Coordinates of C-alpha atoms and ligand atoms in Angstrom, one line a residue:
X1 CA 50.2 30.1 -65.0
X2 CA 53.9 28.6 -64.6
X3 CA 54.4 24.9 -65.3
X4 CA 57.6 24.2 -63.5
X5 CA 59.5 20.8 -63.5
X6 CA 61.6 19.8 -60.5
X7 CA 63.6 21.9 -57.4
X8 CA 65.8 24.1 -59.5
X9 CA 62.3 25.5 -62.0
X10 CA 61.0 26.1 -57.9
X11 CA 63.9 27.9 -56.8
X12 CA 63.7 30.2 -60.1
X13 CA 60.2 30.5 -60.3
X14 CA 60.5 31.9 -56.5
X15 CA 63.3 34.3 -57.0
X16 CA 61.2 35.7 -59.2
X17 CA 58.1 36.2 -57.4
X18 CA 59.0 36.7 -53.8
X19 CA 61.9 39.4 -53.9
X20 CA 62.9 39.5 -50.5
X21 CA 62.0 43.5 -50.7
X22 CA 58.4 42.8 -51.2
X23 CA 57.3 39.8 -48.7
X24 CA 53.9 38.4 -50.5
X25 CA 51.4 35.5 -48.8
X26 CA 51.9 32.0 -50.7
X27 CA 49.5 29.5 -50.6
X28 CA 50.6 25.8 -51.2
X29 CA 48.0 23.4 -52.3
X30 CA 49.6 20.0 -51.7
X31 CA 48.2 17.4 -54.1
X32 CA 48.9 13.5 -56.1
X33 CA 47.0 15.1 -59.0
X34 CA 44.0 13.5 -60.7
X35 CA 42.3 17.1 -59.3
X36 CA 39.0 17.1 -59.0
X37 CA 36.5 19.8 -57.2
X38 CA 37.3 18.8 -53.9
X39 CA 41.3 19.7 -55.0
X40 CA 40.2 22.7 -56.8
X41 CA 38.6 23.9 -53.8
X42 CA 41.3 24.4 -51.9
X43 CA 43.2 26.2 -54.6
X44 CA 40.0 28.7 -54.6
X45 CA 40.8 28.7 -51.3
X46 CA 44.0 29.7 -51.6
X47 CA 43.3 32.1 -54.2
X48 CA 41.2 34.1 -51.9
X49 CA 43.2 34.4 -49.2
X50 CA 47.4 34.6 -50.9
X51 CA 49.0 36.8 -53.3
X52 CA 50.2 33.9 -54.8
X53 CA 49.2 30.4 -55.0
X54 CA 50.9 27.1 -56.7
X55 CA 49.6 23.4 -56.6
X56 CA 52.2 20.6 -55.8
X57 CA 51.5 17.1 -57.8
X58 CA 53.4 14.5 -56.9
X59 CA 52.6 11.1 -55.9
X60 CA 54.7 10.8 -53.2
X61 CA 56.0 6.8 -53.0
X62 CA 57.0 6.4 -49.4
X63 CA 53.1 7.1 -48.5
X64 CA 52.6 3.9 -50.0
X65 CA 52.7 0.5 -48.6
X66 CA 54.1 -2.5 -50.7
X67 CA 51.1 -4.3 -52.9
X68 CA 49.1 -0.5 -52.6
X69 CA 48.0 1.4 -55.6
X70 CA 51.5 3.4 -56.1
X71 CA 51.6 2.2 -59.8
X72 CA 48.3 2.2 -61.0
X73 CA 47.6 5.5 -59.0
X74 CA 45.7 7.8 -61.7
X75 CA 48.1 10.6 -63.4
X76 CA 47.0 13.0 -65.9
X77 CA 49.6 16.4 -65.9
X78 CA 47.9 18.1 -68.9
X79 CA 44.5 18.3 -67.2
X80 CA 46.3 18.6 -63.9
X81 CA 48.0 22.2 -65.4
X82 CA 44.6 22.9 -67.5
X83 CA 42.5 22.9 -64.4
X84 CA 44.5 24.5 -61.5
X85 CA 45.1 27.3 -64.2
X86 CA 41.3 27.6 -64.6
X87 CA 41.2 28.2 -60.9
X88 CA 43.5 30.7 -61.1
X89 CA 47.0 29.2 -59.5
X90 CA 49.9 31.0 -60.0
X91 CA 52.0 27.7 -60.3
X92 CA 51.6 24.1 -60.8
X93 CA 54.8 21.8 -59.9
X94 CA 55.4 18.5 -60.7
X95 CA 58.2 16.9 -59.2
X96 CA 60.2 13.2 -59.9
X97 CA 60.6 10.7 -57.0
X98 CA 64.2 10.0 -58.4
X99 CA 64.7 14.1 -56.9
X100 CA 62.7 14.2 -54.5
X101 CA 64.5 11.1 -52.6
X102 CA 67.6 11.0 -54.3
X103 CA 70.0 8.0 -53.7
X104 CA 71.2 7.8 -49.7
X105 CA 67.6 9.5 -48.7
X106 CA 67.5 8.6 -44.8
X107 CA 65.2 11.0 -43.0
X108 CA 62.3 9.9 -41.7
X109 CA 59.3 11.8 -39.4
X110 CA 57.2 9.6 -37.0
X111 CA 54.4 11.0 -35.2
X112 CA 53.2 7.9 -33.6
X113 CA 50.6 8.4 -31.4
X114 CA 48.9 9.7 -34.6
X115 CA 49.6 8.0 -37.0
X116 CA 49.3 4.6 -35.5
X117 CA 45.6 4.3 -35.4
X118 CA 42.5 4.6 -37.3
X119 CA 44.5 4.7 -41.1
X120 CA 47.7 3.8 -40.0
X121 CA 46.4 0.2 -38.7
X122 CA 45.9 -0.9 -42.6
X123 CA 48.9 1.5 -43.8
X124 CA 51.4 1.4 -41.2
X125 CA 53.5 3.5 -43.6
X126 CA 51.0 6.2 -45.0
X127 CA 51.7 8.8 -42.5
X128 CA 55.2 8.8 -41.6
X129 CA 55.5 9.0 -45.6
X130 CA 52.8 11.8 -45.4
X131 CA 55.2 13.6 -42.6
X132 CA 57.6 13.6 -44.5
X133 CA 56.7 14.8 -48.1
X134 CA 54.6 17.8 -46.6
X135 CA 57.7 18.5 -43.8
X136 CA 59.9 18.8 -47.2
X137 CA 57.2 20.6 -49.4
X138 CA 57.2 22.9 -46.7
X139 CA 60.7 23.5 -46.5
X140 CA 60.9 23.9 -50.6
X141 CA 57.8 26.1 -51.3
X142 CA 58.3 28.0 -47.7
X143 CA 54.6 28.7 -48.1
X144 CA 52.7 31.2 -45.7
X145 CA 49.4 29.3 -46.1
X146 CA 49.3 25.2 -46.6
X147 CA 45.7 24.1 -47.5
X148 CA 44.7 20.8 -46.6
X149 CA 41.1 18.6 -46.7
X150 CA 39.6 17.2 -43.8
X151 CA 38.6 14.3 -46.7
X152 CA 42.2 12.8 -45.0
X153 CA 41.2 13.9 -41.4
X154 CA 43.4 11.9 -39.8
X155 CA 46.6 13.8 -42.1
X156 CA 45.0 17.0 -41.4
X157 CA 45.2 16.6 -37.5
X158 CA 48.5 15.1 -38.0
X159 CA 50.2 17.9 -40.0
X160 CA 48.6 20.6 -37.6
X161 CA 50.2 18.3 -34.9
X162 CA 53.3 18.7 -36.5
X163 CA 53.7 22.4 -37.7
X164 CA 52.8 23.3 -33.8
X165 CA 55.3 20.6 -32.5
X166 CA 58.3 22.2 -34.8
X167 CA 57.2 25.7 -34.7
X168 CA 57.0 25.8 -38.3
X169 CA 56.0 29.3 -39.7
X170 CA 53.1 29.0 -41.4
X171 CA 49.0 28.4 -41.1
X172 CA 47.9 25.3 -42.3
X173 CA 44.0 25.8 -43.3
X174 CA 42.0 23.1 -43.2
X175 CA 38.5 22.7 -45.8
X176 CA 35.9 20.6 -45.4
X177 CA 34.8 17.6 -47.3
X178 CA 33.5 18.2 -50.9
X179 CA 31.1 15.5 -52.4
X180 CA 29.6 14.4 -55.4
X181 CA 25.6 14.8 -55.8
X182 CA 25.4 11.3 -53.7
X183 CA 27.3 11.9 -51.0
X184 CA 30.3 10.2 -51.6
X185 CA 33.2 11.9 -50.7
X186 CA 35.5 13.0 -53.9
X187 CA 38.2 11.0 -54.6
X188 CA 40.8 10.8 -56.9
X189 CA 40.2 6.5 -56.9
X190 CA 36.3 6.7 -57.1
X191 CA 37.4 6.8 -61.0
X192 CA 38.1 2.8 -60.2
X193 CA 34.1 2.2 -58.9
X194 CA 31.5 1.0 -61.2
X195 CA 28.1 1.8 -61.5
X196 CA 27.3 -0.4 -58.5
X197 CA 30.6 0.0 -57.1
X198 CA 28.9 4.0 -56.5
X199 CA 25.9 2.9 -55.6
X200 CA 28.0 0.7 -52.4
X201 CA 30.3 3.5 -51.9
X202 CA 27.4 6.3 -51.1
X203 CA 26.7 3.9 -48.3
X204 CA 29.4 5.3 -46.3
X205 CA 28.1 8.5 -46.6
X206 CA 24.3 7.9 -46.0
X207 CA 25.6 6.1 -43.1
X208 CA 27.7 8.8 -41.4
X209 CA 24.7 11.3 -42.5
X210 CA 22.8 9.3 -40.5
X211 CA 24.3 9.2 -37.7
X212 CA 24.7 12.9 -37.6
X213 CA 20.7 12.9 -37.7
X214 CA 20.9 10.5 -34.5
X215 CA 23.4 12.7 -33.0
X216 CA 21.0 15.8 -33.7
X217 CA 18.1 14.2 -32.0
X218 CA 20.2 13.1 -28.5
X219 CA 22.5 10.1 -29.3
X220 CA 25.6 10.8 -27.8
X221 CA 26.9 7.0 -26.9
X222 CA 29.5 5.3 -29.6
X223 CA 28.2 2.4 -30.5
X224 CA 24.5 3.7 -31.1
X225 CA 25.8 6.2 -33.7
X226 CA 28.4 3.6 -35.2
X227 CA 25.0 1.1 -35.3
X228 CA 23.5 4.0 -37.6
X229 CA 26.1 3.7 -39.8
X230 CA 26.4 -0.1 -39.9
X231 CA 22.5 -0.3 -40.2
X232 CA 22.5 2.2 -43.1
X233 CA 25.5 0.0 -44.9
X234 CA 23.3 -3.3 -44.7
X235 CA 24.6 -5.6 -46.8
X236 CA 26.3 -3.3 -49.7
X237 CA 29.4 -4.7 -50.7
X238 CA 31.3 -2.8 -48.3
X239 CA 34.4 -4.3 -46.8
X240 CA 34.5 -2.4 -43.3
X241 CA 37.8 -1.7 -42.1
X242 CA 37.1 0.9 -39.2
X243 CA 34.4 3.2 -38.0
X244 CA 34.7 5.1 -35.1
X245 CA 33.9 8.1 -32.6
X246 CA 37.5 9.8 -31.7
X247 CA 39.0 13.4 -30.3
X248 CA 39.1 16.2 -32.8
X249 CA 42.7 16.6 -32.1
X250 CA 44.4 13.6 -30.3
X251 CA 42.4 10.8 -32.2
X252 CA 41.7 8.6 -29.4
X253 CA 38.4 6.4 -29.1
X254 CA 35.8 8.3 -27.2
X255 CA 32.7 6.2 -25.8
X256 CA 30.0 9.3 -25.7
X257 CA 30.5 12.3 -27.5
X258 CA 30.5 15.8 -25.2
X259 CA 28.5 18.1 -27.6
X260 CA 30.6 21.3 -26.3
X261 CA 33.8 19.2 -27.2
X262 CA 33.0 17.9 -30.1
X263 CA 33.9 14.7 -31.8
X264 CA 34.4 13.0 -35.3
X265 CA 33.3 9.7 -36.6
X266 CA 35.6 8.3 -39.2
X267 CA 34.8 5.4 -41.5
X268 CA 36.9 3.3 -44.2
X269 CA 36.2 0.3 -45.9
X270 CA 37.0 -1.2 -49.6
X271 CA 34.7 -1.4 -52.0
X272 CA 35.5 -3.7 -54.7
X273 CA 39.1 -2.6 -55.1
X274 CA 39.2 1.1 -54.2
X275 CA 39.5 2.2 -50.8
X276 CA 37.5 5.0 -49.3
X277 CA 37.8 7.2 -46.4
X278 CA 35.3 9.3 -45.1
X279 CA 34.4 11.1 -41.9
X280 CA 31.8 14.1 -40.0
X281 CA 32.0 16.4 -37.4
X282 CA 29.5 15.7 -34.1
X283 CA 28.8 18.8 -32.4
X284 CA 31.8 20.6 -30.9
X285 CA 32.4 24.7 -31.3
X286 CA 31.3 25.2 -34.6
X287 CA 28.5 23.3 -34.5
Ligands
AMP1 P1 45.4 13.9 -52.6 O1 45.7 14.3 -54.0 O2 44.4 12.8 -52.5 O3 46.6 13.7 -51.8 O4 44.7 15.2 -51.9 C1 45.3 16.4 -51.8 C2 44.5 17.3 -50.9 O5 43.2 17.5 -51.3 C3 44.5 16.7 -49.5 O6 44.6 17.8 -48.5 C4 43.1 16.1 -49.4 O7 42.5 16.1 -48.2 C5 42.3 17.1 -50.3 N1 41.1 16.5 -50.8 C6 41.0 15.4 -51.6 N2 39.7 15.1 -51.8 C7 39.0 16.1 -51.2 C8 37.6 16.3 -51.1 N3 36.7 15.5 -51.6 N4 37.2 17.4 -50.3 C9 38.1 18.2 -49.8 N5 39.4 18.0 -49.9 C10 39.9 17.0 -50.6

């Protein structure tokens, strides 16, 4: 596996790989590193379904609000290489903000209708900084497959959003959520829970579980399945920031889920410092 450093290592490593005689499928797995299994799944992913495959890291600074985790945000680029190459990438990249937005940077991407709810309430500049690293990730790696988690549902719907609006050329494949053996959702932060911190944290979970189980027998109205959750949270230490029942693609509230349409429900909250995200499907065409 390559370990390339910066645009120009990119550009060689590609004009190596993908003579323009010999079109090949490339799988990008965007990533801020610290993998873990629910990372390296979508590199399996990848693996299974491209010729080739690399893993972006980068920790991408305009997603981050001012006072967020930007600094402290965990980075590890040995084990990063050691572990996409154990799950067979063809390329790992790591990348420095100073290139990425040199001096005089001024684009931006707004998708406002999504990004302005649910996440983007807390961090109004998460996803235009999201937009815009994956727009020019796109443009650099000019992958045929991008692989995405819906761990970030909200970033999943909104890059989907925006590869349709722009006709971009390429299939963005979205996997679901891997956990640990409690529940929680895998996270690159849960490294900043303790013991009790966990135990708190797989509240979220339980209580989304839950109200899946309510859904299963007949619940259907909002506020019942968002009481499951908020019954199943008791009095953890669970600073609530949001849960709630929207569209699978537009991200507006819905008051009763239509099982043949389908809904999510998406939770986040703090607990002590770390914030979590989490989120499941209700019904809807896969179900
Ligand atoms: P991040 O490094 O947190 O920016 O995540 C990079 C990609 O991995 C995003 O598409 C995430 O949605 C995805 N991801 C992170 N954690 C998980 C998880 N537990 N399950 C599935 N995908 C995940």
């Amino acid at each position: 596996m390559k370990v390339l450093d910066g645009i120009q290592a990119l550009r060689e490593w590609q004009s190596t790989v993908t003579p323009l005689s010999a079109p090949r499928t490339l799988g990008l797995v965007p990533t801020m590193g610290a993998l873990h299994e629910g990372h390296l799944a979508l590199v399996r992913r990848a693996r299974a379904e491209c010729d080739l495959v690399c893993v972006s890291v980068f920790v991408n600074p305009t997603q981050f609000g001012p006072g967020e985790d930007l600094a402290s945000y965990p980075r590890d680029r040995a084990r990063d290489s050691e572990l996409a190459a154990e799950v067979g990438a063809d390329a790992v990249w790591f990348a420095r903000a100073e290139e990425v937005y040199p001096a005089g940077f001024a684009t931006r991407i707004e998708l406002p209708s999504l990004a302005n709810r649910l996440c983007g309430i807390e961090r109004p500049h998460h996803f235009p900084g999201v937009a815009l690293i994956v727009l020019k990730l796109l443009h650099l790696f000019r992958p045929t497959h991008a692989y995405f988690g819906e761990k970030d549902y909200q970033q999943s719907v909104l890059v989907t959003r925006m590869v349709r609006d722009l006709d971009l050329d390429l299939a963005i494949v979205t996997c679901p959520i891997v956990r640990e053996e409690s529940g929680l959702a895998r996270s690159s932060r849960n490294v900043g829970l303790s013991e009790a911190g966990r135990m708190a944290a797989g509240t979220l979970s339980a209580g989304l579980f839950r109200a899946q189980m309510a859904y299963a027998e007949g619940v259907v109205d909002a506020a019942a399945l968002i009481g499951e959750v908020v019954a199943e949270i008791g009095d953890q230490k669970v600073a609530l920031e949001f849960i709630e029942l929207v569209d699978r693609e537009t991200l507006e509230p819905l008051e009763t889920v239509d099982p043949a349409l389908g809904a999510r429900l998406l939770i986040a909250g703090r607990v002590e410092k770390v914030r979590l995200i989490d989120n499941v499907p209700l019904g809807g065409p896969e179900a």
